[in-house]
Coordinates of C-alpha atoms in Angstrom, one line a residue:
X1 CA -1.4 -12.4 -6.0
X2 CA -1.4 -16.5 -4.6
X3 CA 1.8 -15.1 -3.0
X4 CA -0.3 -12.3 -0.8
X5 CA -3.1 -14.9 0.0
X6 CA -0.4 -17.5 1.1
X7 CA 1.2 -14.9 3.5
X8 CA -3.0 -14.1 4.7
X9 CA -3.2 -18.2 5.2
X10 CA 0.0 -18.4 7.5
X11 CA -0.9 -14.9 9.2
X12 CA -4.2 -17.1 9.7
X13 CA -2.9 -19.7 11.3
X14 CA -0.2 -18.4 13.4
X15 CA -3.2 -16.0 14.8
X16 CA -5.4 -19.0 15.3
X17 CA -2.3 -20.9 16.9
X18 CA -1.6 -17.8 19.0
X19 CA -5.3 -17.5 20.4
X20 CA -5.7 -21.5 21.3
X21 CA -2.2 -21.1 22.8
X22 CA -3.4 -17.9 25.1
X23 CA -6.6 -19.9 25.8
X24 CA -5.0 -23.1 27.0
X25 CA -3.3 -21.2 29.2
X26 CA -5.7 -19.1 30.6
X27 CA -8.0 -22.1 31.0
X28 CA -5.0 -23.7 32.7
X29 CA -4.2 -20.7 34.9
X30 CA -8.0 -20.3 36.0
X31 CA -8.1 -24.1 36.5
X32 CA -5.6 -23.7 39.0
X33 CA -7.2 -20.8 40.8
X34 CA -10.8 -22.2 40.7
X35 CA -8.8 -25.6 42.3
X36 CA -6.9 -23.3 45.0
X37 CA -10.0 -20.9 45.8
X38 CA -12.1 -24.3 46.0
X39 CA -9.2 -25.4 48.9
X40 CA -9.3 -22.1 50.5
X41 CA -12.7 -22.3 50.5
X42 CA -12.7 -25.0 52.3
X43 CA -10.5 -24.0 54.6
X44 CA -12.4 -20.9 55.6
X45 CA -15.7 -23.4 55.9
X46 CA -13.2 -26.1 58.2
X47 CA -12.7 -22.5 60.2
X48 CA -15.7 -21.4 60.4
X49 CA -16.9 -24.7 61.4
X50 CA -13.7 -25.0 63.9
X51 CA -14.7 -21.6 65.5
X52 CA -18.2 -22.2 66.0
X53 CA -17.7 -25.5 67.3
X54 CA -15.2 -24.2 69.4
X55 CA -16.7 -20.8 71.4
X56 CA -13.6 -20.9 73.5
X57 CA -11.7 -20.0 70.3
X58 CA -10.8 -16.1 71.0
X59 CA -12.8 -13.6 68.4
X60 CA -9.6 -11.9 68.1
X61 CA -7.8 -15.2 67.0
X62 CA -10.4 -16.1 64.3
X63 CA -10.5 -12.1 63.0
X64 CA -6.7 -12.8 62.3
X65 CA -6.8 -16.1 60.6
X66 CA -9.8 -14.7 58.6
X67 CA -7.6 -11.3 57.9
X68 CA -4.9 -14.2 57.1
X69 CA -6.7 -15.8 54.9
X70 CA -8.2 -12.8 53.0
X71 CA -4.9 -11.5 52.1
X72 CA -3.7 -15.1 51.0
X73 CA -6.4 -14.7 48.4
X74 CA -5.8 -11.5 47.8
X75 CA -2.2 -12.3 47.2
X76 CA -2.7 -15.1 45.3
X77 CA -5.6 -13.4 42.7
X78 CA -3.0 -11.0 42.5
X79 CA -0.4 -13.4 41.1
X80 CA -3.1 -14.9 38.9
X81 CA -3.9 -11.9 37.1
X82 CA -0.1 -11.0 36.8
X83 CA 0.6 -14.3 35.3
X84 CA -2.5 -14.2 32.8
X85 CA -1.0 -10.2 31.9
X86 CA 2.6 -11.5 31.6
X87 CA 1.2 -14.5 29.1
X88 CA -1.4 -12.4 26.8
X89 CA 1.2 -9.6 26.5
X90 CA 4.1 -12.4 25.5
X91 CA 2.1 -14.1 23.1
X92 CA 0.1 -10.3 21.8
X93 CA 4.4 -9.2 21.3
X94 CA 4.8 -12.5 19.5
X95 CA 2.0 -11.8 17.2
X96 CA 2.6 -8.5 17.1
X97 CA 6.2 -9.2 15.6
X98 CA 4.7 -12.4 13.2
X99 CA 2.2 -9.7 12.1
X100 CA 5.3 -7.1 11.7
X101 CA 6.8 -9.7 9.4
X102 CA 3.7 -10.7 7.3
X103 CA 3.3 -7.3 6.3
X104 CA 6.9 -6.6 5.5
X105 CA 6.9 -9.5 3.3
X106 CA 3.7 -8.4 1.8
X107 CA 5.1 -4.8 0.9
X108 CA 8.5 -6.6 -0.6
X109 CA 6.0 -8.6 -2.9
X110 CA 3.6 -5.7 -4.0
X111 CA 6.8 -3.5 -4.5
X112 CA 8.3 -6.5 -6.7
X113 CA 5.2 -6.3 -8.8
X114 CA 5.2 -2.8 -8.9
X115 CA 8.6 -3.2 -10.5
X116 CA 7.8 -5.5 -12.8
X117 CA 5.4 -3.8 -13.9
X118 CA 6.9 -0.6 -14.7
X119 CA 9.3 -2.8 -16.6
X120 CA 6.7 -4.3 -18.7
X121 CA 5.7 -1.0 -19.5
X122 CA 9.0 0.3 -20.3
X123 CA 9.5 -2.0 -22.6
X124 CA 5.9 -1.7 -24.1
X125 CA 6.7 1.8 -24.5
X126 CA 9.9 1.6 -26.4
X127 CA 8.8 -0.9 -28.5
X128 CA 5.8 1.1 -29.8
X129 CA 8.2 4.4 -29.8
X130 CA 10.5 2.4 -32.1
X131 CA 7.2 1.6 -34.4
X132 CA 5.8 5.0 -34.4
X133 CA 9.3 6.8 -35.1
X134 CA 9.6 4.4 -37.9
X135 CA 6.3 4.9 -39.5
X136 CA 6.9 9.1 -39.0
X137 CA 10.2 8.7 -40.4
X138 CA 8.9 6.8 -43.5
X139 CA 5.8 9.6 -43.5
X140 CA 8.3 12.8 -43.7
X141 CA 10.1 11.6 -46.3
X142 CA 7.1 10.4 -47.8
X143 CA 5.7 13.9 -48.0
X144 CA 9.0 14.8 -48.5
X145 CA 9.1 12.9 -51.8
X146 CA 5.5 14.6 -53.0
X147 CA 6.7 17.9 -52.1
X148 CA 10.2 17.6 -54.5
X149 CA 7.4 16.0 -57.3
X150 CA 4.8 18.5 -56.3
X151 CA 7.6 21.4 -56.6
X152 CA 8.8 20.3 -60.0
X153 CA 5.6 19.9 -61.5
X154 CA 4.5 23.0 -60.5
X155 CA 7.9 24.9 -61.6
X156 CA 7.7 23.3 -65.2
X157 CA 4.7 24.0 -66.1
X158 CA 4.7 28.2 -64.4
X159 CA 8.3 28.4 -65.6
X160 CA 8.0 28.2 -69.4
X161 CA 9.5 31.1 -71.3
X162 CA 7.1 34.4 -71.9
X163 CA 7.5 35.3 -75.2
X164 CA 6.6 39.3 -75.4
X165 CA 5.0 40.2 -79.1
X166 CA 6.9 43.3 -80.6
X167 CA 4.9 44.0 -82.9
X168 CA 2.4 45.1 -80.4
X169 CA 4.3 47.4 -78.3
X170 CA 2.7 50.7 -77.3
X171 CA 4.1 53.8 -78.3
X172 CA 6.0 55.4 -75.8
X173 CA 4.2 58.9 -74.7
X174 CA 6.2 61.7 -74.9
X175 CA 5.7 64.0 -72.1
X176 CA 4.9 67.4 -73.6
X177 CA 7.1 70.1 -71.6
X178 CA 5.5 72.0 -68.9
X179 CA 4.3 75.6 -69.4
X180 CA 5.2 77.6 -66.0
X181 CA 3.6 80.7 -67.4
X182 CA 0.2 79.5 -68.2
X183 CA -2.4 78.9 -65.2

């Protein structure tokens, strides 16, 4: 059992490694793009400021470096969120194979004690078949024993001789013939 809550310790970890690793780089990633929006921002402000200071600027000319600039940050949010995607689904794969492994190694270990188990038993089994068969065998011929003893007692004492008394013999009856003509 230690074993299965040292494999839910390191599945701990490497997940708590896994998320500070995803949120160091999404903090560096958004670092980046608060930094570059903060520039772009300024740049649109330096433009604004540039186009109202000068009114000879053209509208069309300002539209287009606005339209410019909208799609750079378009572009460029674009590439942020693809980047933050491409790292969370790296590091969710990672985990998702370290999490893969963890629980393969968890099912070897329950099936190890699964199997040691059924061993034990096994054994515990035979050992108390071997006790029982021995206490039956000594039983049977146990009652065995009594039943020979039993037998002979009773076939000495019903088996004595019967002496039949002569002198007291009935007399045989003689059948007296039968006579057809009388009814």
């Amino acid at each position: 059992m230690s074993e299965a809550l040292n494999l839910a310790e390191i599945f701990k970890a490497k997940s708590q490694q896994q998320a500070k690793i995803i949120e160091q780089e999404v903090e560096s990633v958004t670092t980046q793009l608060n930094s570059f929006m903060k520039a772009k921002l300024k740049e649109s402000e330096a433009i604004i400021k540039q186009g109202m200071q000068s009114l000879d600027t053209s509208n069309e000319q300002l539209l287009t470096t606005l339209a410019k600039h909208q799609t750079d940050m378009s572009t460029d949010l674009d590439t942020y969120m693809s980047n933050v995607q491409a790292h969370t689904v790296k590091h969710l794969n990672l985990f998702a194979k370290d999490l893969e492994k963890t629980i393969e190694a968890y099912t070897q270990y329950i099936a190890e004690l699964i199997e040691q188990r059924e061993d034990r038993i096994a054994e515990v089994i035979k050992s108390e078949m071997k006790k029982w068969l021995i206490a039956a065998s000594f039983g049977a011929l146990g009652m065995l024993i009594m039943g020979l003893i039993l037998g002979a007692l009773l076939v000495n004492k019903y088996s004595k001789p019967i002496y039949i008394n002569q002198e007291i013999q009935p007399q045989p009856q003689i059948q007296q013939p039968i006579d057809y003509g009388r009814r």
